[in-house]
mmCIF file of C-alpha atoms in Angstrom:
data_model
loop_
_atom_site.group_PDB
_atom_site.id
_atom_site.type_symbol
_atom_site.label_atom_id
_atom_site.label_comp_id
_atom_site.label_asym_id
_atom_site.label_seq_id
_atom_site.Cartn_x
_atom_site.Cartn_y
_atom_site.Cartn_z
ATOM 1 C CA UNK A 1 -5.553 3.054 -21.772
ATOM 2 C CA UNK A 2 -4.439 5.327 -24.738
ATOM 3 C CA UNK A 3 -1.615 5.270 -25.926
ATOM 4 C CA UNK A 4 1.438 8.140 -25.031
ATOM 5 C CA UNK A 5 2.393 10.197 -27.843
ATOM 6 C CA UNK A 6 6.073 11.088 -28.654
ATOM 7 C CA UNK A 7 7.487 14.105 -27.538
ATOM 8 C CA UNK A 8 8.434 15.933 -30.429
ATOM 9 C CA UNK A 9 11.654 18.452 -30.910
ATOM 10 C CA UNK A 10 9.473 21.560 -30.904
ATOM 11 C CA UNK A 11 7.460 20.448 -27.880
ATOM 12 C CA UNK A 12 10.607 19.731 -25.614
ATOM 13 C CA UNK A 13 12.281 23.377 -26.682
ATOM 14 C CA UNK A 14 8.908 24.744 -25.293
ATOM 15 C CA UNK A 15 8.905 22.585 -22.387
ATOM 16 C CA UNK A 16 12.187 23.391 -21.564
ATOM 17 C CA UNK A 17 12.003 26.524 -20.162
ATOM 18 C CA UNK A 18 10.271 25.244 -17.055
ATOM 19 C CA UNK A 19 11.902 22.166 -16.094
ATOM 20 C CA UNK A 20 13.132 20.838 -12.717
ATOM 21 C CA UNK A 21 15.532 18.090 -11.941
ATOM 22 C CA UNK A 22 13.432 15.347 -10.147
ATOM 23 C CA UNK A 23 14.645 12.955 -7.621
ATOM 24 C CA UNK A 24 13.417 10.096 -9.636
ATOM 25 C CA UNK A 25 14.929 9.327 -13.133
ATOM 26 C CA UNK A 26 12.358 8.178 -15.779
ATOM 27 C CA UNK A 27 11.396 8.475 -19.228
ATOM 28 C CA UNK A 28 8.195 10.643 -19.152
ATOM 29 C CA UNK A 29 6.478 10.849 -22.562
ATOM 30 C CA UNK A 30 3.800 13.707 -23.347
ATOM 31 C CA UNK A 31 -0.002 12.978 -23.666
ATOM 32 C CA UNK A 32 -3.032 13.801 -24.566
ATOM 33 C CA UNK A 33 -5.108 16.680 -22.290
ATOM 34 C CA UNK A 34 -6.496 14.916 -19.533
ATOM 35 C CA UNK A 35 -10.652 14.721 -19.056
ATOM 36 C CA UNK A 36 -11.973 15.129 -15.949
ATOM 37 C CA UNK A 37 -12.671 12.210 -14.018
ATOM 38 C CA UNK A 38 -15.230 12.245 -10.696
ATOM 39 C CA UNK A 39 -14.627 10.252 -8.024
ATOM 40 C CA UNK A 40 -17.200 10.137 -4.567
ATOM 41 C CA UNK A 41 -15.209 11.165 -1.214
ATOM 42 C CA UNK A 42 -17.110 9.111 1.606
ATOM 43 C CA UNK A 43 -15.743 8.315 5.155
ATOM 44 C CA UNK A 44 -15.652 4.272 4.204
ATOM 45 C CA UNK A 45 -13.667 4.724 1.105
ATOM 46 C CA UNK A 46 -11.029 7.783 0.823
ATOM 47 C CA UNK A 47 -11.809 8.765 -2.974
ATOM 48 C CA UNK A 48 -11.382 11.882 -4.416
ATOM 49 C CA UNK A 49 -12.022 13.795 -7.654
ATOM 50 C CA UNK A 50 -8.846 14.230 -9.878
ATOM 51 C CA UNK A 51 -9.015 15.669 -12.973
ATOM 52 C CA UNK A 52 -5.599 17.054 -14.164
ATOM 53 C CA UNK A 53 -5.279 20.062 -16.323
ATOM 54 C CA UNK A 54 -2.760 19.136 -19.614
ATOM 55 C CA UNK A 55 0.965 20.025 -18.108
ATOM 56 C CA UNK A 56 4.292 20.253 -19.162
ATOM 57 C CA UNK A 57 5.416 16.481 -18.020
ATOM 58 C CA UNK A 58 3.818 13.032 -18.631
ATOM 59 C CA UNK A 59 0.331 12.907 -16.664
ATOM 60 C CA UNK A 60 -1.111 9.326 -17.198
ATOM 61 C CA UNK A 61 -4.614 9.720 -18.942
ATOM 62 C CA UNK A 62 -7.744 8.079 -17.763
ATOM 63 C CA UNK A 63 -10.775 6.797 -20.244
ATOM 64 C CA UNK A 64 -13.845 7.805 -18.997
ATOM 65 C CA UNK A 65 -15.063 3.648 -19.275
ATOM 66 C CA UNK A 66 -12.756 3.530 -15.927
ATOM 67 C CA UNK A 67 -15.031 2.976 -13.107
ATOM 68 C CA UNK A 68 -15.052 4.525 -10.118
ATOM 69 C CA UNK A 69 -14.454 1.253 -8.113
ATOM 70 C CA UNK A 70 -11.468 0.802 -10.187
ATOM 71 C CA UNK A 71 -10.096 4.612 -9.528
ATOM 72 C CA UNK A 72 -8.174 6.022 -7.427
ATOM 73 C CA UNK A 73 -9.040 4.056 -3.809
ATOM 74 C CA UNK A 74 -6.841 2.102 -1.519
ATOM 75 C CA UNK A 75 -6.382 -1.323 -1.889
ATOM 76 C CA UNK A 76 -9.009 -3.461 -0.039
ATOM 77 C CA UNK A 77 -8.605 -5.124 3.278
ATOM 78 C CA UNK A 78 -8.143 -8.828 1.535
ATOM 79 C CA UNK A 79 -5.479 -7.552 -1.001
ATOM 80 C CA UNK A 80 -3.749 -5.120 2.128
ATOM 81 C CA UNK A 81 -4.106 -8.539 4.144
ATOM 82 C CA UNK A 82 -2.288 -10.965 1.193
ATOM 83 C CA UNK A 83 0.093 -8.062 1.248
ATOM 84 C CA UNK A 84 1.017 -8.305 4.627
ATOM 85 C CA UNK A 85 1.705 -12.074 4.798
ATOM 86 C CA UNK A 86 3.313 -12.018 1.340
ATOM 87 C CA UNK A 87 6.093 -9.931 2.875
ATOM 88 C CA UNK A 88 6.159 -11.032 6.049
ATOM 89 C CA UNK A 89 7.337 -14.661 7.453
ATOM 90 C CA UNK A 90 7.122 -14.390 10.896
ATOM 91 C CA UNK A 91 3.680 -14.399 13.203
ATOM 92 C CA UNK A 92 2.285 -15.350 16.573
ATOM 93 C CA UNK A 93 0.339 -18.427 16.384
ATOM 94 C CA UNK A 94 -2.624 -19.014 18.901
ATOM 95 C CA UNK A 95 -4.481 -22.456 19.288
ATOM 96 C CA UNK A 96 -5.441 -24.850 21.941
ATOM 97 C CA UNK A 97 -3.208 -27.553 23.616
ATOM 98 C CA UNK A 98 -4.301 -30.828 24.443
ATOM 99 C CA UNK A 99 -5.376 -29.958 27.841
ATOM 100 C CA UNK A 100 -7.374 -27.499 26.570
ATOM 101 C CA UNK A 101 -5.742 -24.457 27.631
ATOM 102 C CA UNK A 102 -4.793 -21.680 24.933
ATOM 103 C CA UNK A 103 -1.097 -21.083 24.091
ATOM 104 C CA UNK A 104 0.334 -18.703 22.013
ATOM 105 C CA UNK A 105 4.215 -18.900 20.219
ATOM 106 C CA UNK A 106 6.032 -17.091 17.331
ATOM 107 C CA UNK A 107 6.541 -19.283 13.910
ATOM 108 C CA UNK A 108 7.605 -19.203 10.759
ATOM 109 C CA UNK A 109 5.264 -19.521 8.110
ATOM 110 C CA UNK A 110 4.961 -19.187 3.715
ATOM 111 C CA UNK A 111 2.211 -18.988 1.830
ATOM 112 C CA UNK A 112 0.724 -20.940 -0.818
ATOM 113 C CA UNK A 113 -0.998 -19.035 -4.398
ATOM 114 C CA UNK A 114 -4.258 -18.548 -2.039
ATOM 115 C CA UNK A 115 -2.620 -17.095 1.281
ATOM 116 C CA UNK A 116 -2.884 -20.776 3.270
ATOM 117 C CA UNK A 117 -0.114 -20.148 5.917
ATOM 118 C CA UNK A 118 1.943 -23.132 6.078
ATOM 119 C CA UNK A 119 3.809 -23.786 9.313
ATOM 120 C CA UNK A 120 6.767 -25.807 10.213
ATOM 121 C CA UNK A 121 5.539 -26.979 13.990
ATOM 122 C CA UNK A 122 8.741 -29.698 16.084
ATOM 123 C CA UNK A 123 7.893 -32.164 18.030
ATOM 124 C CA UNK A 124 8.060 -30.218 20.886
ATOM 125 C CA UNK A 125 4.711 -27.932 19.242
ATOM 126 C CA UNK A 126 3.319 -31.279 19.171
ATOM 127 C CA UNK A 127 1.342 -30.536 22.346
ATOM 128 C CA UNK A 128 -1.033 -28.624 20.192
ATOM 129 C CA UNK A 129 -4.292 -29.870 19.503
ATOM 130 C CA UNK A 130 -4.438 -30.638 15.586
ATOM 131 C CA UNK A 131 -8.172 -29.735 14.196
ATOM 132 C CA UNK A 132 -8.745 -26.811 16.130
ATOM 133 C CA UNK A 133 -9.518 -23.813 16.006
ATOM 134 C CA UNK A 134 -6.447 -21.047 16.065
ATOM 135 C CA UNK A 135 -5.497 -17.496 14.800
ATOM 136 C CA UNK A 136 -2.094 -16.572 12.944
ATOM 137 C CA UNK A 137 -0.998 -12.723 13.951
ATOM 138 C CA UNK A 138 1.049 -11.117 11.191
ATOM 139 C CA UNK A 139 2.444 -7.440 10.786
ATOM 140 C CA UNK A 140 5.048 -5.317 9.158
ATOM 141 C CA UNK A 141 6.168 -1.837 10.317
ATOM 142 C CA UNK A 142 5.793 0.578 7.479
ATOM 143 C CA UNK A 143 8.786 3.449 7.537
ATOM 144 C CA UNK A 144 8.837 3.085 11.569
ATOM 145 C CA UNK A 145 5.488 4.832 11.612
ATOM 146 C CA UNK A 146 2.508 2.746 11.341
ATOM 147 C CA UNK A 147 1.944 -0.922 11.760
ATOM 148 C CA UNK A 148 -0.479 -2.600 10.018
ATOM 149 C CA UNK A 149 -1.457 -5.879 10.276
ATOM 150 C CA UNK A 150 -3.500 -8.944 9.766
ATOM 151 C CA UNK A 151 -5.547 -12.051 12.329
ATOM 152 C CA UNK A 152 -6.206 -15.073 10.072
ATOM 153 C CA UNK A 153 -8.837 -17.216 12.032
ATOM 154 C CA UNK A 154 -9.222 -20.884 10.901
ATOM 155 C CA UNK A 155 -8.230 -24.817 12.055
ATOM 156 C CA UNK A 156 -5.147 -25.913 12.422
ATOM 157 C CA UNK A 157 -4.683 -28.980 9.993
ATOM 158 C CA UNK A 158 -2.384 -31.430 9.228
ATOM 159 C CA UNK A 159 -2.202 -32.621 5.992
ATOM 160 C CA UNK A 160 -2.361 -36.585 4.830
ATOM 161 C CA UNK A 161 -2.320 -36.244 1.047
ATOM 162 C CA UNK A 162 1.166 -37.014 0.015
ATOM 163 C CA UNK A 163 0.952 -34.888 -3.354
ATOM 164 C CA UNK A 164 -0.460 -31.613 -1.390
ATOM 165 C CA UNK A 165 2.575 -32.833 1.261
ATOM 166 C CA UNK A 166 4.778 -32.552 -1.333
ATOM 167 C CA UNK A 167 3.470 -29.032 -3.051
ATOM 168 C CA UNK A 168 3.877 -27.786 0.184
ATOM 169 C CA UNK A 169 7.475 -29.013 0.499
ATOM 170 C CA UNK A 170 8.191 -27.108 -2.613
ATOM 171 C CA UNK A 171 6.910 -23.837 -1.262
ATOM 172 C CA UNK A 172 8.651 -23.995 1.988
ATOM 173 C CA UNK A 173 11.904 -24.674 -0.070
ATOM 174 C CA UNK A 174 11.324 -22.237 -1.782
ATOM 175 C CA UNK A 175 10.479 -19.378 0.804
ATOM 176 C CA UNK A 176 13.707 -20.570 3.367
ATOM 177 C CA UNK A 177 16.083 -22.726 1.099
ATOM 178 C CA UNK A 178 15.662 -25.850 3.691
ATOM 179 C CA UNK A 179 13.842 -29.043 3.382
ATOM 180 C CA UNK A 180 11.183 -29.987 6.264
ATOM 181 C CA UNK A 181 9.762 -33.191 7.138
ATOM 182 C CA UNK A 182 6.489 -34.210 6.133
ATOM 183 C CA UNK A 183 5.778 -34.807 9.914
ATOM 184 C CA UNK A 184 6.483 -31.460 10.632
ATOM 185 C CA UNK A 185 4.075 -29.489 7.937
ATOM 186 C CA UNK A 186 0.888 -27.743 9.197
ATOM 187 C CA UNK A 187 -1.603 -25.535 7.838
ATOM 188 C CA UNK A 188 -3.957 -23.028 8.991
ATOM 189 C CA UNK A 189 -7.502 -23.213 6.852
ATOM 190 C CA UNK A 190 -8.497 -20.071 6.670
ATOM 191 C CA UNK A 191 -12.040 -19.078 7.651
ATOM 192 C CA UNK A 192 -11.927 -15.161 8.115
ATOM 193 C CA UNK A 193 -9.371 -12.097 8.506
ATOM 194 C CA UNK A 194 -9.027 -9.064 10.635
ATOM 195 C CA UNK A 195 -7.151 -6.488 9.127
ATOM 196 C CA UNK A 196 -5.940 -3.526 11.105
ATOM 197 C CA UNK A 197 -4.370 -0.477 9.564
ATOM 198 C CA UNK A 198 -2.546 0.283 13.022
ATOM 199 C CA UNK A 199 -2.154 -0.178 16.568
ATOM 200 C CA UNK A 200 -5.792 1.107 18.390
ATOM 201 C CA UNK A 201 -7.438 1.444 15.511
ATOM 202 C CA UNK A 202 -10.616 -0.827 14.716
ATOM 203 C CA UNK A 203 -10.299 -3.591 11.760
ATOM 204 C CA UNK A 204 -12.374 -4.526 8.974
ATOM 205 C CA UNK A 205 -13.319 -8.263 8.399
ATOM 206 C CA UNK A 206 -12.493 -10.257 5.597
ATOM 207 C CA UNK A 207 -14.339 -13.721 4.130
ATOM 208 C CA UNK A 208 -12.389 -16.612 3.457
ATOM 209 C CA UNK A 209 -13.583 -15.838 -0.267
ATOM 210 C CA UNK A 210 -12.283 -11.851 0.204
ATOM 211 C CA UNK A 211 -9.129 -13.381 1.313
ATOM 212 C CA UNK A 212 -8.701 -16.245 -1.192
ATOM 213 C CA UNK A 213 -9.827 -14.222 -4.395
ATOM 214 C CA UNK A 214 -7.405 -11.053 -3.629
ATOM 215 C CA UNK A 215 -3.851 -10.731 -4.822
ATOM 216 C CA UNK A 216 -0.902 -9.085 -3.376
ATOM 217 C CA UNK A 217 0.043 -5.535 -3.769
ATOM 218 C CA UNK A 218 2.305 -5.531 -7.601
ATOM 219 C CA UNK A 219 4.549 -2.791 -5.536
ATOM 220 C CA UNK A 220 5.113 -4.465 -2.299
ATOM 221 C CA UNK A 221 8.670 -5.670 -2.836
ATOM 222 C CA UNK A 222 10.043 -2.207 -3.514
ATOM 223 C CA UNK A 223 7.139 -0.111 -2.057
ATOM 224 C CA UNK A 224 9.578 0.858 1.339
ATOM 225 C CA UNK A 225 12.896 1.321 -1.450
ATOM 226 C CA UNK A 226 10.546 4.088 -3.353
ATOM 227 C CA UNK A 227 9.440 5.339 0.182
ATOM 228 C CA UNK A 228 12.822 5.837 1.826
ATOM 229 C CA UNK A 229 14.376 7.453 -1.445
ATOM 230 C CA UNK A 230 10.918 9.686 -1.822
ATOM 231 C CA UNK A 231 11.477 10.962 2.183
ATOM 232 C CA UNK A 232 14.718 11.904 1.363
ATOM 233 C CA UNK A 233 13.518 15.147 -0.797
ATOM 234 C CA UNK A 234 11.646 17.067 1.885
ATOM 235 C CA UNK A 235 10.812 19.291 -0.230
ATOM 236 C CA UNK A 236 8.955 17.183 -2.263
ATOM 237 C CA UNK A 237 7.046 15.761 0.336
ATOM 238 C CA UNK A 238 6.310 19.060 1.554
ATOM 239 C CA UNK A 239 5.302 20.284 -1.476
ATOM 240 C CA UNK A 240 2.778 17.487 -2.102
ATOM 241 C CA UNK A 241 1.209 18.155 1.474
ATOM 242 C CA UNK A 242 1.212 21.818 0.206
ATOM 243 C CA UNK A 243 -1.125 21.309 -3.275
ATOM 244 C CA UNK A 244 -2.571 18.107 -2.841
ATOM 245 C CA UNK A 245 -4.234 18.199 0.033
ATOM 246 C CA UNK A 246 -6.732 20.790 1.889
ATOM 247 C CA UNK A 247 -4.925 21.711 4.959
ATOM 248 C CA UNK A 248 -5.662 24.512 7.233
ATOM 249 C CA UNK A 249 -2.181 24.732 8.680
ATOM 250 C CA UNK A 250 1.039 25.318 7.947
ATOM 251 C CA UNK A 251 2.728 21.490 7.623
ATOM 252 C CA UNK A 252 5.850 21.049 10.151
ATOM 253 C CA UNK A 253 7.256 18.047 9.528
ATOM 254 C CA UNK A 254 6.029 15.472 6.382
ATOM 255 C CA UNK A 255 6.679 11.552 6.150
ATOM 256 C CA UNK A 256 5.841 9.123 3.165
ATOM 257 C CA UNK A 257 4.515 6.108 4.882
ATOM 258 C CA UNK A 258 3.760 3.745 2.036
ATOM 259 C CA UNK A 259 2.849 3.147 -1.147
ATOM 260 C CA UNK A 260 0.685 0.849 -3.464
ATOM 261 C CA UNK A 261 -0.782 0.453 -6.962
ATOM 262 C CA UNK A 262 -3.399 3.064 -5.974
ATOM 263 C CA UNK A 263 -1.200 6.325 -4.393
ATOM 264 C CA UNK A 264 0.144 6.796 -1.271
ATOM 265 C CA UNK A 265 0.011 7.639 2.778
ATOM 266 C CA UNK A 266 1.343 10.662 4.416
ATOM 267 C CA UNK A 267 1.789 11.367 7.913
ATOM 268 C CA UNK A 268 1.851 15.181 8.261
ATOM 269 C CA UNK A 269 3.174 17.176 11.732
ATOM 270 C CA UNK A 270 1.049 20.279 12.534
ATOM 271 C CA UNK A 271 2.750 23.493 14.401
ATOM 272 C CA UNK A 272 1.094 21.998 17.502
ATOM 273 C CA UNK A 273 2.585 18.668 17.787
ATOM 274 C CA UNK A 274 -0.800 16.950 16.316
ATOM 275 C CA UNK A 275 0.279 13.956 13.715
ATOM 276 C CA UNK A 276 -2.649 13.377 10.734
ATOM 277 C CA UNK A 277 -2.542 11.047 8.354
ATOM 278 C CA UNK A 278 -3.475 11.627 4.340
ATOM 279 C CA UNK A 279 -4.493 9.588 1.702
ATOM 280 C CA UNK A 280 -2.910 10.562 -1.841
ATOM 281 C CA UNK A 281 -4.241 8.576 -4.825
ATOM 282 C CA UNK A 282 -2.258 8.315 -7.878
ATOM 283 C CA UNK A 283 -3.514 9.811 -11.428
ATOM 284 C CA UNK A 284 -3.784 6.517 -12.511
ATOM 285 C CA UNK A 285 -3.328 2.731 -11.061
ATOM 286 C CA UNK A 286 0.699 2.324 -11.504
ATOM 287 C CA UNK A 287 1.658 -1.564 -11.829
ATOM 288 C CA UNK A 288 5.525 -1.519 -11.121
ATOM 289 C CA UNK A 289 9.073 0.402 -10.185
ATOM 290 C CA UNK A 290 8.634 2.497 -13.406
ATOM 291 C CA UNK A 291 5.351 3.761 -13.339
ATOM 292 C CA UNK A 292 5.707 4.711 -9.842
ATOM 293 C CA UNK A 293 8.558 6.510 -10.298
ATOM 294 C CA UNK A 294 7.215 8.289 -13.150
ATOM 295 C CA UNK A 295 3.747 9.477 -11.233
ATOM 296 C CA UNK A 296 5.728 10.847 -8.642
ATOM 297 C CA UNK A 297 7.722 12.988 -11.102
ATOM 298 C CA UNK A 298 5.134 13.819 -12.613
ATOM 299 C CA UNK A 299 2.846 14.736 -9.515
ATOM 300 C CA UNK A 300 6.363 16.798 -8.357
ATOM 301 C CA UNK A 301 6.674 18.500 -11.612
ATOM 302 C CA UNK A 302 3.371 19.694 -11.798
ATOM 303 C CA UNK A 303 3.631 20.351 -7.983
ATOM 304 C CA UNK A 304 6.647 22.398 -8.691
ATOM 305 C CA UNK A 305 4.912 24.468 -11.460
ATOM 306 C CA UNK A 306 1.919 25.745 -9.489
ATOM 307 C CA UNK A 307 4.605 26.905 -7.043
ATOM 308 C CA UNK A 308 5.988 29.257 -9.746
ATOM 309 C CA UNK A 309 2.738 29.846 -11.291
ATOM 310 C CA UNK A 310 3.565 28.441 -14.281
ATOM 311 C CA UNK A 311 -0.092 26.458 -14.083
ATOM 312 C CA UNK A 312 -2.901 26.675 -12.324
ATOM 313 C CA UNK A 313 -4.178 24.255 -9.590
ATOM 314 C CA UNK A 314 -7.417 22.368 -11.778
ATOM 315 C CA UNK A 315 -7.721 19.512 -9.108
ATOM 316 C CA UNK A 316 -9.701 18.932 -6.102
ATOM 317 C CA UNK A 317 -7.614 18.512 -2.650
ATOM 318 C CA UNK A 318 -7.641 15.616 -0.360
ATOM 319 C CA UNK A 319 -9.851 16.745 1.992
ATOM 320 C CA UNK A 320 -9.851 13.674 4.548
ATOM 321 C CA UNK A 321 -7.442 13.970 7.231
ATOM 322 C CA UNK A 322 -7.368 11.200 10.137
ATOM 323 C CA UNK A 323 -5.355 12.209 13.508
ATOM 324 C CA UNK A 324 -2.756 9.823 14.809
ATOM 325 C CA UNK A 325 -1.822 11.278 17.755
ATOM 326 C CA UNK A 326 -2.514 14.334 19.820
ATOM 327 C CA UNK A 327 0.054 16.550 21.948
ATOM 328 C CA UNK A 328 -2.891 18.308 23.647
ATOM 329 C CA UNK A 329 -4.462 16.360 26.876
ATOM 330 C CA UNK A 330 -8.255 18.029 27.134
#
């Protein structure tokens, strides 16, 4: 990426005259104009084109060697699904008893560096049928709103090996601050995922590989913190739903969802009691607390300008709305 130049004395008296006091406090140094970067809309993958006119606050700047895989989409299904069980550590386990018959229970579970859920099963689990096959449920409830969540099929194992025994000792320390017997430790070897982005909604399947190879969102530990302060500046959010996005009615009510390395979800109210959901991509992939903070100031600020025509709107709108729920029985 190139680098920021410094904001000189001349350029913040010039600046000046336009500013506005942003929820988020941040360091934002000026850059160069922005080139215009093109990015396919399709139904599988919610992309837009992006291509920021120079403004008054820090706008991050693109090369044009970024590729459009690498721009300004949501995460994938195997990173969303390593997001899910790296914040979550509670699921509904399903797998065979001895008899035969299928059982299901809630456990606890961590994670090792590839996603294995490791499971703490007493002896009174011990009715469960160790080699076969079983499915981990996991979810988290993002801002009360949408729940998204993740099925990881596989066998239920129990390991012999007294070093992995151990490594996995270490981990479960680690996650709950207790030891566990080595009697105690099972594993589920994951084969494939289901990840759903909400209740009723259909899933997209994942490969063991997917799963193994993706990382957890950088954002995830703070991603409902930035939420829940963002939500508190309805203006803001209303503003964003105002010049970001290609509506075709007047937005009641506006709610940050989430947010991740690529931009952000928005659940929007219409006058008739209709909820949508947007998709709002960041200017540029942000990596941590900082850079977060400073896109949304500087999507606000430049938000906030076109409001007071002080610049002109040289950006495509999110075009893509999906409905959540409906008022209106046909």
């Amino acid at each position: 990426m190139p680098h920021a130049q410094i904001l000189t004395p001349q350029s913040i008296f010039l600046a000046s005259r336009f500013s506005k006091t942003i929820s988020f406090s941040a360091s934002l140094p000026a850059t160069q104009p922005i080139k215009r970067t093109h990015c396919n809309l399709t139904k599988k993958n919610l992309v837009i084109r992006f291509s920021f006119q120079p403004v008054r606050c820090s706008v991050s700047v693109v090369s044009e060697s970024t590729t459009q895989k690498e721009f300004l989409k949501k995460p994938s299904p195997a990173e969303i699904s390593r997001t899910i069980m790296d914040l979550s550590s509670v699921g509904s386990l399903c797998t065979f008893m001895q008899e035969g018959l299928p059982l299901c229970i809630g456990v606890h579970f961590a994670v090792d560096p590839e996603g294995m859920p490791i499971l703490c099963l007493n002896a009174a689990d011990s009715k469960f049928s160790i080699g076969s096959s079983s499915c981990l449920n996991v979810r988290i409830e993002q801002c009360g709103a949408r729940t998204s969540q993740c099925s990881l099929q596989g066998i239920l194992t129990k390991p012999e090996d007294k070093m992995v025994l151990k490594k996995l000792q270490s981990i479960w320390k680690n996650r709950f601050e207790e030891e566990v017997d080595d009697d105690l430790i099972c594993v589920v070897v994951v084969e494939q995922v289901l990840q759903m982005e909400n209740f009723m909604e259909a899933g997209e399947w994942v490969t063991s590989m997917e799963y193994k190879d993706a990382s957890p969102d950088p954002l995830r530990n703070f991603a409902e913190k930035i939420v829940n302060e963002f939500n508190t500046n309805v203006e803001d959010v209303l503003r964003f739903c105002k010049f970001y996005v290609d509506l075709e009615f007047q937005v009641k009510e506006a709610k940050l969802i989430w947010v991740d390395r690529l931009g952000f979800d928005v659940h929007l109210l219409s006058p008739e009691g209709d909820t949508f959901e947007v998709r709002v991509p960041f200017p540029r992939e942000v990596t941590d607390e900082k850079s977060t903070k400073s896109s949304f100031n500087c999507m606000s600020q430049f938000a906030w300008e076109i409001e007071k025509n002080y610049s002109a709107p040289m950006f495509e709108k999110v075009k893509h709305l999906k409905q959540i729920s409906c008022s209106r029985h046909d």
